[in-house]
Amino acid sequence: MPSKPILIHKLTPAQIALVDRLTASENGVTMDALEYREIVAYQELQRLGMADMQIGKRRKVTIVLTDLGAQVRASGYVSRNPVVRLTEPQIAALRFLAGERRHYRDIPAHMIDVCRRMSLRGWAAWEEDVVGQFWIRITMDGWNILKLADATLN
């Protein structure tokens, strides 16, 4: 029987980076200026009510931080509501990556998309070596999440 997901109340590294970027800009950031990782973080923040979209001049879509997003930033990026639900496959992927950095071909097929999601959140990072091969490794934030998961499950 699968266990219940672990509720994480702190923003992910990718969400924190986007919140900081939105805070630094006076009028928000245009959607065209966002990278894919930031778009995913924006979508998560929008569902949580921490970021919103505005249509500006010349129909440019601009992403802005809401009042709730500013409050969460002021509280050290910790939200009252869960930000992420950490599931068993995600914990398994973090444990898999914790052993050592892994080459793309070494990742089991059922874990590839989970590892991709972990990298979008900032808990894992893809690197390219001199030969042009891609490796994935766990980040310090990923280690912290894994320690939290182990402490919760034990």
Short mmCIF file of N, CA and C in Angstrom, two decimals, residues 63-115:
data_model
loop_
_atom_site.label_atom_id
_atom_site.label_comp_id
_atom_site.label_asym_id
_atom_site.label_seq_id
_atom_site.Cartn_x
_atom_site.Cartn_y
_atom_site.Cartn_z
N ILE A 63 4.17 38.54 -15.97
CA ILE A 63 4.01 37.76 -14.74
C ILE A 63 4.39 38.65 -13.57
N VAL A 64 3.50 38.71 -12.57
CA VAL A 64 3.73 39.54 -11.39
C VAL A 64 3.52 38.70 -10.13
N LEU A 65 4.10 39.15 -9.06
CA LEU A 65 3.95 38.51 -7.76
C LEU A 65 2.70 39.06 -7.09
N THR A 66 1.91 38.20 -6.48
CA THR A 66 0.71 38.66 -5.77
C THR A 66 1.09 39.03 -4.34
N ASP A 67 0.12 39.55 -3.60
CA ASP A 67 0.36 39.90 -2.20
C ASP A 67 0.73 38.65 -1.39
N LEU A 68 0.06 37.53 -1.68
CA LEU A 68 0.38 36.28 -0.99
C LEU A 68 1.81 35.86 -1.29
N GLY A 69 2.24 36.02 -2.53
CA GLY A 69 3.62 35.70 -2.90
C GLY A 69 4.62 36.56 -2.15
N ALA A 70 4.31 37.84 -1.98
CA ALA A 70 5.18 38.73 -1.22
C ALA A 70 5.22 38.33 0.25
N GLN A 71 4.08 37.91 0.79
CA GLN A 71 4.03 37.47 2.19
C GLN A 71 4.87 36.21 2.39
N VAL A 72 4.77 35.28 1.46
CA VAL A 72 5.55 34.04 1.56
C VAL A 72 7.04 34.35 1.45
N ARG A 73 7.40 35.27 0.59
CA ARG A 73 8.81 35.68 0.47
C ARG A 73 9.30 36.28 1.77
N ALA A 74 8.48 37.12 2.39
CA ALA A 74 8.85 37.77 3.65
C ALA A 74 8.97 36.76 4.80
N SER A 75 8.25 35.65 4.70
CA SER A 75 8.30 34.64 5.76
C SER A 75 9.37 33.57 5.51
N GLY A 76 10.33 33.87 4.66
CA GLY A 76 11.41 32.92 4.39
C GLY A 76 11.03 31.83 3.42
N TYR A 77 10.10 32.14 2.51
CA TYR A 77 9.64 31.22 1.45
C TYR A 77 8.90 30.01 2.01
N VAL A 78 8.32 30.15 3.19
CA VAL A 78 7.54 29.09 3.79
C VAL A 78 6.07 29.49 3.74
N SER A 79 5.24 28.58 3.24
CA SER A 79 3.83 28.83 3.07
C SER A 79 3.01 28.06 4.11
N ARG A 80 1.85 28.58 4.45
CA ARG A 80 0.95 27.84 5.34
C ARG A 80 0.41 26.60 4.64
N ASN A 81 0.11 26.75 3.37
CA ASN A 81 -0.41 25.64 2.57
C ASN A 81 0.75 24.87 1.95
N PRO A 82 0.58 23.58 1.72
CA PRO A 82 1.64 22.80 1.07
C PRO A 82 1.93 23.33 -0.33
N VAL A 83 3.20 23.39 -0.66
CA VAL A 83 3.63 23.85 -1.97
C VAL A 83 3.82 22.67 -2.91
N VAL A 84 4.36 21.58 -2.38
CA VAL A 84 4.65 20.39 -3.16
C VAL A 84 4.26 19.16 -2.35
N ARG A 85 3.76 18.17 -3.03
CA ARG A 85 3.49 16.88 -2.41
C ARG A 85 4.56 15.91 -2.90
N LEU A 86 5.44 15.51 -2.01
CA LEU A 86 6.54 14.62 -2.36
C LEU A 86 6.04 13.18 -2.29
N THR A 87 6.07 12.49 -3.43
CA THR A 87 5.54 11.14 -3.53
C THR A 87 6.65 10.09 -3.44
N GLU A 88 6.24 8.84 -3.31
CA GLU A 88 7.21 7.74 -3.24
C GLU A 88 8.13 7.67 -4.45
N PRO A 89 7.61 7.80 -5.69
CA PRO A 89 8.53 7.78 -6.85
C PRO A 89 9.55 8.93 -6.81
N GLN A 90 9.14 10.10 -6.32
CA GLN A 90 10.07 11.21 -6.23
C GLN A 90 11.15 10.94 -5.18
N ILE A 91 10.75 10.38 -4.05
CA ILE A 91 11.73 10.04 -3.01
C ILE A 91 12.69 8.96 -3.54
N ALA A 92 12.15 7.98 -4.26
CA ALA A 92 12.99 6.93 -4.84
C ALA A 92 13.99 7.52 -5.83
N ALA A 93 13.55 8.48 -6.63
CA ALA A 93 14.46 9.12 -7.59
C ALA A 93 15.56 9.89 -6.87
N LEU A 94 15.21 10.60 -5.81
CA LEU A 94 16.23 11.34 -5.06
C LEU A 94 17.22 10.37 -4.41
N ARG A 95 16.73 9.25 -3.88
CA ARG A 95 17.64 8.24 -3.30
C ARG A 95 18.55 7.65 -4.38
N PHE A 96 17.98 7.42 -5.56
CA PHE A 96 18.75 6.89 -6.69
C PHE A 96 19.87 7.86 -7.07
N LEU A 97 19.55 9.14 -7.09
CA LEU A 97 20.54 10.15 -7.46
C LEU A 97 21.53 10.42 -6.34
N ALA A 98 21.16 10.10 -5.11
CA ALA A 98 22.03 10.37 -3.96
C ALA A 98 23.26 9.47 -3.97
N GLY A 99 23.16 8.32 -4.61
CA GLY A 99 24.29 7.40 -4.65
C GLY A 99 25.49 8.00 -5.36
N GLU A 100 25.28 8.53 -6.52
CA GLU A 100 26.33 9.16 -7.33
C GLU A 100 25.66 9.85 -8.51
N ARG A 101 26.43 10.64 -9.23
CA ARG A 101 25.83 11.24 -10.42
C ARG A 101 25.59 10.13 -11.44
N ARG A 102 24.50 10.26 -12.17
CA ARG A 102 24.07 9.20 -13.07
C ARG A 102 24.04 9.67 -14.51
N HIS A 103 24.50 8.81 -15.38
CA HIS A 103 24.42 9.07 -16.81
C HIS A 103 22.99 8.87 -17.24
N TYR A 104 22.55 9.58 -18.25
CA TYR A 104 21.17 9.48 -18.71
C TYR A 104 20.76 8.04 -18.99
N ARG A 105 21.64 7.28 -19.61
CA ARG A 105 21.29 5.89 -19.98
C ARG A 105 21.22 4.97 -18.75
N ASP A 106 21.74 5.41 -17.60
CA ASP A 106 21.70 4.61 -16.38
C ASP A 106 20.40 4.78 -15.60
N ILE A 107 19.60 5.76 -15.99
CA ILE A 107 18.35 6.01 -15.29
C ILE A 107 17.29 5.04 -15.80
N PRO A 108 16.63 4.31 -14.90
CA PRO A 108 15.56 3.40 -15.35
C PRO A 108 14.46 4.19 -16.06
N ALA A 109 13.83 3.56 -17.03
CA ALA A 109 12.83 4.24 -17.86
C ALA A 109 11.70 4.84 -17.04
N HIS A 110 11.28 4.14 -15.99
CA HIS A 110 10.17 4.65 -15.18
C HIS A 110 10.57 5.85 -14.33
N MET A 111 11.87 6.15 -14.27
CA MET A 111 12.35 7.22 -13.41
C MET A 111 12.78 8.46 -14.19
N ILE A 112 12.83 8.39 -15.51
CA ILE A 112 13.35 9.50 -16.31
C ILE A 112 12.51 10.76 -16.12
N ASP A 113 11.19 10.63 -16.24
CA ASP A 113 10.34 11.81 -16.11
C ASP A 113 10.37 12.37 -14.69
N VAL A 114 10.48 11.49 -13.71
CA VAL A 114 10.56 11.95 -12.31
C VAL A 114 11.86 12.72 -12.10
N CYS A 115 12.96 12.24 -12.65
CA CYS A 115 14.24 12.95 -12.55
C CYS A 115 14.17 14.30 -13.26
#
